[in-house]
PDB file of C-alpha atoms in Angstrom:
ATOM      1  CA  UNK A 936       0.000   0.000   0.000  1.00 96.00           C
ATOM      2  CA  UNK A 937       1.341   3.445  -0.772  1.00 97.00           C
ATOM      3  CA  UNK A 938      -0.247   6.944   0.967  1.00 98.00           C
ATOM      4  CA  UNK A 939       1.030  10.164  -0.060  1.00 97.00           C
ATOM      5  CA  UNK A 940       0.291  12.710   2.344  1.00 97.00           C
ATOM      6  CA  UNK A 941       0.358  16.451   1.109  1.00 96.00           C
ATOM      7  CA  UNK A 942      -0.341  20.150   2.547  1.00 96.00           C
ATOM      8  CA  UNK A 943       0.087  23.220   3.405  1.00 95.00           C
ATOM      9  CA  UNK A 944       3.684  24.495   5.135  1.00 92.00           C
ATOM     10  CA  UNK A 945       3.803  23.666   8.822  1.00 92.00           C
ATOM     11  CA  UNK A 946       0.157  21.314   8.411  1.00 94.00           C
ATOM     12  CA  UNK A 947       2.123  18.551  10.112  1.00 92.00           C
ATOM     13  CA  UNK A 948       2.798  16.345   7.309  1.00 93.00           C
ATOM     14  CA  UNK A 949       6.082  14.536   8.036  1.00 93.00           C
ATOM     15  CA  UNK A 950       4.257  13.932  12.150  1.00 93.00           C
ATOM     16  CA  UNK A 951       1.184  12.245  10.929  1.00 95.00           C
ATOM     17  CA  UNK A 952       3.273  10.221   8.003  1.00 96.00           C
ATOM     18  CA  UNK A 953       5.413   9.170  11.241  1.00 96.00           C
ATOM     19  CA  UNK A 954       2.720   8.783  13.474  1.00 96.00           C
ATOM     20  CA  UNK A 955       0.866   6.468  10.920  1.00 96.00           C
ATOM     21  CA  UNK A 956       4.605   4.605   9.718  1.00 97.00           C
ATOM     22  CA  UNK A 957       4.229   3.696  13.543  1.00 97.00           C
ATOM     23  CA  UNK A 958       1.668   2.883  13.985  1.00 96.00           C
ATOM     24  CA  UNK A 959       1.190   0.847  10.945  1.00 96.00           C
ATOM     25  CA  UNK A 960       5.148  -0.453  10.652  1.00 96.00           C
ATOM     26  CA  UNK A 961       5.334   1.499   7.179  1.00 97.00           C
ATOM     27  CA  UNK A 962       8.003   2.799   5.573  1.00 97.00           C
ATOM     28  CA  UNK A 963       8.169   6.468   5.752  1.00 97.00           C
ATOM     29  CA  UNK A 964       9.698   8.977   3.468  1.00 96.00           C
ATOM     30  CA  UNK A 965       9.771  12.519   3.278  1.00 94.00           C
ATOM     31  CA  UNK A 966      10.074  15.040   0.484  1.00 90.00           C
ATOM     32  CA  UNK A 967      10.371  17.834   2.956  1.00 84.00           C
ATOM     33  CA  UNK A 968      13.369  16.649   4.498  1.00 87.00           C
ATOM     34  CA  UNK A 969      14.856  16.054   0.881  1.00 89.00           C
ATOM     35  CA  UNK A 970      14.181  19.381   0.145  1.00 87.00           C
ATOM     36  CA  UNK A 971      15.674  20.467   3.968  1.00 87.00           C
ATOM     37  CA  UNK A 972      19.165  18.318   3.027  1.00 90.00           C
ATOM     38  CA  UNK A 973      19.387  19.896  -0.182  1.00 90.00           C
ATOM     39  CA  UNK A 974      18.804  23.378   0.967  1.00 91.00           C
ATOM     40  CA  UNK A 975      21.651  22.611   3.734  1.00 94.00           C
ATOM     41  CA  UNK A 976      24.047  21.243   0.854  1.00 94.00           C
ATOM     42  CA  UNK A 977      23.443  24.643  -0.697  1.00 93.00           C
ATOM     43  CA  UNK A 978      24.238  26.408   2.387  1.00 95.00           C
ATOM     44  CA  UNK A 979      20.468  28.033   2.524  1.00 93.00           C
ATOM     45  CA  UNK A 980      17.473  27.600   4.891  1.00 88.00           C
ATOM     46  CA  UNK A 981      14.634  26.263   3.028  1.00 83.00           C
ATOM     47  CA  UNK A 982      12.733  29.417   1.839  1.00 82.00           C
ATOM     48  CA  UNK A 983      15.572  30.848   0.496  1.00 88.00           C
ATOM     49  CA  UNK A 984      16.444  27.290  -1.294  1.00 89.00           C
ATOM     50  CA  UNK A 985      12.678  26.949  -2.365  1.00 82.00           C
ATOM     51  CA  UNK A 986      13.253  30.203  -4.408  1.00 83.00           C
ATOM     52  CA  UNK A 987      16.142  29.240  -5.829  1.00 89.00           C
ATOM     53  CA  UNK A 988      14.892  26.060  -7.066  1.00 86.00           C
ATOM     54  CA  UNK A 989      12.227  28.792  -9.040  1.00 84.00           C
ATOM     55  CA  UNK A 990      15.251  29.352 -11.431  1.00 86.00           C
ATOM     56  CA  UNK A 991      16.494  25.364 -11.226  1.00 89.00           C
ATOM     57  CA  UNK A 992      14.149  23.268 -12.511  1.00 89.00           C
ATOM     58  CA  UNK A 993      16.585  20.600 -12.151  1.00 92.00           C
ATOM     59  CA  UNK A 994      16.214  20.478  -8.578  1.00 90.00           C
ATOM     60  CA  UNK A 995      12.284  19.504  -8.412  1.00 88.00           C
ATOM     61  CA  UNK A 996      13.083  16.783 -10.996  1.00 90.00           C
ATOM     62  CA  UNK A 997      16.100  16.048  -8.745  1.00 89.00           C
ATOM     63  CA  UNK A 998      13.282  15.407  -5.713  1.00 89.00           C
ATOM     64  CA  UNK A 999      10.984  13.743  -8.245  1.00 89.00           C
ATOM     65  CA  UNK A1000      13.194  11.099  -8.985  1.00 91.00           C
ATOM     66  CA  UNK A1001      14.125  10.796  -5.272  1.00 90.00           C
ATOM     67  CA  UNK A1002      10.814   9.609  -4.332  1.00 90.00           C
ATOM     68  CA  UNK A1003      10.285   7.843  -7.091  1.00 93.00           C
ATOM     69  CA  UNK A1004      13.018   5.574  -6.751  1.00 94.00           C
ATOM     70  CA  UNK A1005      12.852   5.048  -2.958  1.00 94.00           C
ATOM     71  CA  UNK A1006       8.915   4.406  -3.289  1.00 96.00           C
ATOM     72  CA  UNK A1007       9.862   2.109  -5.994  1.00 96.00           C
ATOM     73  CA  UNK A1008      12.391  -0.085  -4.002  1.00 97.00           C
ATOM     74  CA  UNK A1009      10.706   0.197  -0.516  1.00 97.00           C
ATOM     75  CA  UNK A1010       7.164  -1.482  -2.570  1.00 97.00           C
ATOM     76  CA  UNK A1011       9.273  -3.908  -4.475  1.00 98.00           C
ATOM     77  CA  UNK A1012      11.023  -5.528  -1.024  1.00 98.00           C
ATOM     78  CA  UNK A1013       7.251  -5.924   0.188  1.00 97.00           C
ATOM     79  CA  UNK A1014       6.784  -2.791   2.441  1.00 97.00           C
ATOM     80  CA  UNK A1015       3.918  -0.727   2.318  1.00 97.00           C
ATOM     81  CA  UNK A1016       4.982   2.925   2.529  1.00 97.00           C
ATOM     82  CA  UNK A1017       3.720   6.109   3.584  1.00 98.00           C
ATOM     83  CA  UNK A1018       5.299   9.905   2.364  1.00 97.00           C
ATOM     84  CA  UNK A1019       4.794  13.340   2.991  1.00 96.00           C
ATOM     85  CA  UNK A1020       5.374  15.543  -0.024  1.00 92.00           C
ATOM     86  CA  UNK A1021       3.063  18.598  -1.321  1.00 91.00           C
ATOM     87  CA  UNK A1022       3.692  16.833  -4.847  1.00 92.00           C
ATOM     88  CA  UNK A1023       3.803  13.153  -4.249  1.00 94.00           C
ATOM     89  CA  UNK A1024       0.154  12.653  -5.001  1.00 96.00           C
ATOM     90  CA  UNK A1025       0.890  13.604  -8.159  1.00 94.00           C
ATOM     91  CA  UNK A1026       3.827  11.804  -9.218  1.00 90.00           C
ATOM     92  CA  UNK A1027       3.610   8.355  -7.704  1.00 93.00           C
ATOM     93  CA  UNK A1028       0.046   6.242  -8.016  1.00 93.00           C
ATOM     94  CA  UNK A1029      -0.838   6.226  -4.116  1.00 96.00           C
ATOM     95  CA  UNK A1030      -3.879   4.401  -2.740  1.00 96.00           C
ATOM     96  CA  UNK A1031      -4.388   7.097  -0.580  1.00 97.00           C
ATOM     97  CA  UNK A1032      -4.095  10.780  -1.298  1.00 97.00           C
ATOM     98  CA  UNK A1033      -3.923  12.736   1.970  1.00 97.00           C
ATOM     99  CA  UNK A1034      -4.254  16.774   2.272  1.00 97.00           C
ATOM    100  CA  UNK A1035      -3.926  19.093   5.390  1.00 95.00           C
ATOM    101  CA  UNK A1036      -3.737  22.553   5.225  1.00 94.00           C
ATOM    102  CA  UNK A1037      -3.929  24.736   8.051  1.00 95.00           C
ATOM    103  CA  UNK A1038      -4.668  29.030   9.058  1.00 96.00           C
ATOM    104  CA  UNK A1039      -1.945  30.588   8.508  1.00 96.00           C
ATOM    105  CA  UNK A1040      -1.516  31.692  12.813  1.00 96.00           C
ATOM    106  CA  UNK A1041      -1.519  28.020  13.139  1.00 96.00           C
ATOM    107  CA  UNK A1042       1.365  26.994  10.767  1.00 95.00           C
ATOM    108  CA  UNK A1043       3.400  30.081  11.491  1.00 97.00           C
ATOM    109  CA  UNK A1044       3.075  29.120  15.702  1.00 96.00           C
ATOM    110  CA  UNK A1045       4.566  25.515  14.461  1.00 94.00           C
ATOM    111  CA  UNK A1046       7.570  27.482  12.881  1.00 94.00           C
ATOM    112  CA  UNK A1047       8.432  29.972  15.185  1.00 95.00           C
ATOM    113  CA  UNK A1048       8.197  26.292  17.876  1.00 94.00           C
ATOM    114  CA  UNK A1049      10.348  24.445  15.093  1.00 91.00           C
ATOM    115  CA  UNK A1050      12.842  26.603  13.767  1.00 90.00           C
ATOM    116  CA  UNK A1051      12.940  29.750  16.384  1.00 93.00           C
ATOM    117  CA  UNK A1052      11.649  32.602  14.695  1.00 95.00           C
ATOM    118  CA  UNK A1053       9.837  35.013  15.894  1.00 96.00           C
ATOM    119  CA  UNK A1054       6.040  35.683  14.491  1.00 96.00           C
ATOM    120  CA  UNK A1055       6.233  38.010  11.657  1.00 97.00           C
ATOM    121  CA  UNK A1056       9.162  36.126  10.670  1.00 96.00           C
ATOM    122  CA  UNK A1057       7.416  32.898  10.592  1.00 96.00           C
ATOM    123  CA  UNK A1058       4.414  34.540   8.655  1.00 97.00           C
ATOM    124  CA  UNK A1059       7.099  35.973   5.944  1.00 95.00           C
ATOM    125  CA  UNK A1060       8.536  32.774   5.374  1.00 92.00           C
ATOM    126  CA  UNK A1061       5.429  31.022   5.517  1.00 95.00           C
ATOM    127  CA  UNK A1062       4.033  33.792   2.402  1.00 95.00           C
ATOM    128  CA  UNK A1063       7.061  33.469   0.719  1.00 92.00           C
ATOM    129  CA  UNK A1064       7.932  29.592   0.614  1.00 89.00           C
ATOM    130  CA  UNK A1065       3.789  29.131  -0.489  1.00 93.00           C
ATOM    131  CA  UNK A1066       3.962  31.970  -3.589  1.00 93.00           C
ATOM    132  CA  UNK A1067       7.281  30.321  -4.380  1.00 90.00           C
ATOM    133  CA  UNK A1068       5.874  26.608  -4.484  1.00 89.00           C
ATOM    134  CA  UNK A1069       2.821  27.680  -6.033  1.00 94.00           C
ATOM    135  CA  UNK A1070       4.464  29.573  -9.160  1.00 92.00           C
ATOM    136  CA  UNK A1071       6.682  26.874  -9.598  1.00 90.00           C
ATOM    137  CA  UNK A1072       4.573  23.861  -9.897  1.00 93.00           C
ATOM    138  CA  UNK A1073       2.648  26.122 -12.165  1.00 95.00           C
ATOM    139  CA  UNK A1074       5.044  26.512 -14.282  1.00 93.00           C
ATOM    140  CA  UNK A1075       7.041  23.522 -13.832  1.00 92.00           C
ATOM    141  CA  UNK A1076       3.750  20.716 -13.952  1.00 95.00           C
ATOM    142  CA  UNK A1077       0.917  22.963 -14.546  1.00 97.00           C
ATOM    143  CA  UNK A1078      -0.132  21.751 -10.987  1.00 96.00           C
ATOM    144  CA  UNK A1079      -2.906  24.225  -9.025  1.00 97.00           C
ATOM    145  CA  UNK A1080      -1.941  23.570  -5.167  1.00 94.00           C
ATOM    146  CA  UNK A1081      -5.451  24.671  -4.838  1.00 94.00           C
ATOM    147  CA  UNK A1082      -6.918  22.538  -6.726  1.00 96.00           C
ATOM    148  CA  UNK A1083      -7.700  19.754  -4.039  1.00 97.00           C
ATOM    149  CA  UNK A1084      -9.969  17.550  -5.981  1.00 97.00           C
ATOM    150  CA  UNK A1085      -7.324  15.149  -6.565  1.00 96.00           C
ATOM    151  CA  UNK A1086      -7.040  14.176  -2.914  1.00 97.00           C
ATOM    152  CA  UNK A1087      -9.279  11.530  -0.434  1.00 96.00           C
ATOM    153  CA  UNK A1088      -9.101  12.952   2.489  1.00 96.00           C
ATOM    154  CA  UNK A1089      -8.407  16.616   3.475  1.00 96.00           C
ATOM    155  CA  UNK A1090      -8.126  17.411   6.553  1.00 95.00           C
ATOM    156  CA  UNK A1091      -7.987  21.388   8.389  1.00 95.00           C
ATOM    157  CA  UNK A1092      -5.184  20.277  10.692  1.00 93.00           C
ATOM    158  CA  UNK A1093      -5.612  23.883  12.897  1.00 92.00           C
ATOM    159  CA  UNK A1094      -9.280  22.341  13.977  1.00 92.00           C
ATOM    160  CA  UNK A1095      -7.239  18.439  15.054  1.00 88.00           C
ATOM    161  CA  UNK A1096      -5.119  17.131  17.236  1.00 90.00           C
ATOM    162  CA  UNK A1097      -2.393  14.897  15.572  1.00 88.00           C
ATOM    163  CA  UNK A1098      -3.980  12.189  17.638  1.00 92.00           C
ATOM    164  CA  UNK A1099      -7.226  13.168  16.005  1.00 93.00           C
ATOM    165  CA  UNK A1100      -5.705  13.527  12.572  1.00 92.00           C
ATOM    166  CA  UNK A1101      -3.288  10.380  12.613  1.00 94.00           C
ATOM    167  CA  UNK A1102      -6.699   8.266  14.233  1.00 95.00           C
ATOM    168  CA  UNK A1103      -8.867   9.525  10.649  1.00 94.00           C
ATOM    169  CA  UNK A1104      -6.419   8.615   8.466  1.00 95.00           C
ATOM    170  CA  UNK A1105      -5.809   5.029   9.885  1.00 96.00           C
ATOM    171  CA  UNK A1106      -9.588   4.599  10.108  1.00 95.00           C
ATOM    172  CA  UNK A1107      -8.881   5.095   5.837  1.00 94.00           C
ATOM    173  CA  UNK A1108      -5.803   2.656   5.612  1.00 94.00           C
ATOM    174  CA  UNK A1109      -8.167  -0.026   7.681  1.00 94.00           C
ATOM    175  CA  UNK A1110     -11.014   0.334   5.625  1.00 92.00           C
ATOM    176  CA  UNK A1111      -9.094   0.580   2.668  1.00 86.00           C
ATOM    177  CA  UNK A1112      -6.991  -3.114   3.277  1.00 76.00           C
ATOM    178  CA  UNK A1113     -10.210  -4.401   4.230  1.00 64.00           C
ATOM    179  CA  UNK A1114     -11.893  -3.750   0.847  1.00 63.00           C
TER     180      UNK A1114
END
């Protein structure tokens, strides 16, 4: 089984793909933290990485294949695999298609916990990573973020705990194994 798990910034995407990896003994993977290890190789934090990568398409394709591949190998030795990923939906052929998004207070209190900014800080980034993302997949896939049809489930992680959240989707996976 393969879920993809998508979002808004700061919706808690990489905790509930953990939380359900747990819980469920999947494999998880993350295009976040690819994108996070890439933006450290470059020597950038990831907003200023994200719009760089608006002038490199190479390094979307770069993440792409990176989940691709380790999707690929992870369901070929038998596991069943969950990532996080605002794109993955799109690119691999998941049995699940997962979306949170969350107010905009909400995500920027999870960055200014996460990474130590301060509020209108937190809010900046949080602006400026989204319009960055946005434009690119535009451009780059002629993807609309917006456009949430293509998902499940979709969730408004500011109104759920993670409990709350990670309990919904498993209710999916079990019904969805059962079928």
């Amino acid at each position: 089984m393969l879920v993809t798990v998508g979002g808004t910034i700061a919706s808690g995407k990489t905790t509930l793909a953990k939380g359900i990896a747990d819980r469920f003994k999947f494999k998880h993977l993350s295009a976040g933290e690819i994108m996070r290890r890439l933006a450290k190789e470059h020597e950038m934090d990831i907003t200023e990485f994200s719009k760089h990568a608006e002038g490199n398409p190479d390094i979307d394709h770069k993440i792409d294949e990176m989940q691709r591949e380790l999707v690929s190998r992870y369901l070929d030795e038998g596991y069943d695999v969950i990532i996080d990923g605002r794109l993955s939906a799109y690119f691999l052929d998941p049995d699940i298609k997962v979306w949170f998004y969350t107010p905009l207070d909400v995500g920027a209190e999870r960055i200014m916990k996460r990474d130590g900014y301060g509020r209108e800080e937190a809010v900046e980034k949080i602006k400026l990573r989204e319009g960055s993302e946005k434009k690119r997949y535009k451009e780059l896939y002629n993807i609309d973020l917006d456009d949430l049809s293509v998902y499940d489930i979709v969730l408004n992680t500011g109104k759920w705990s993670i409990e709350g959240m990670t309990d919904v989707v498993a209710k999916a996976i079990e019904k969805y194994a059962l079928k």
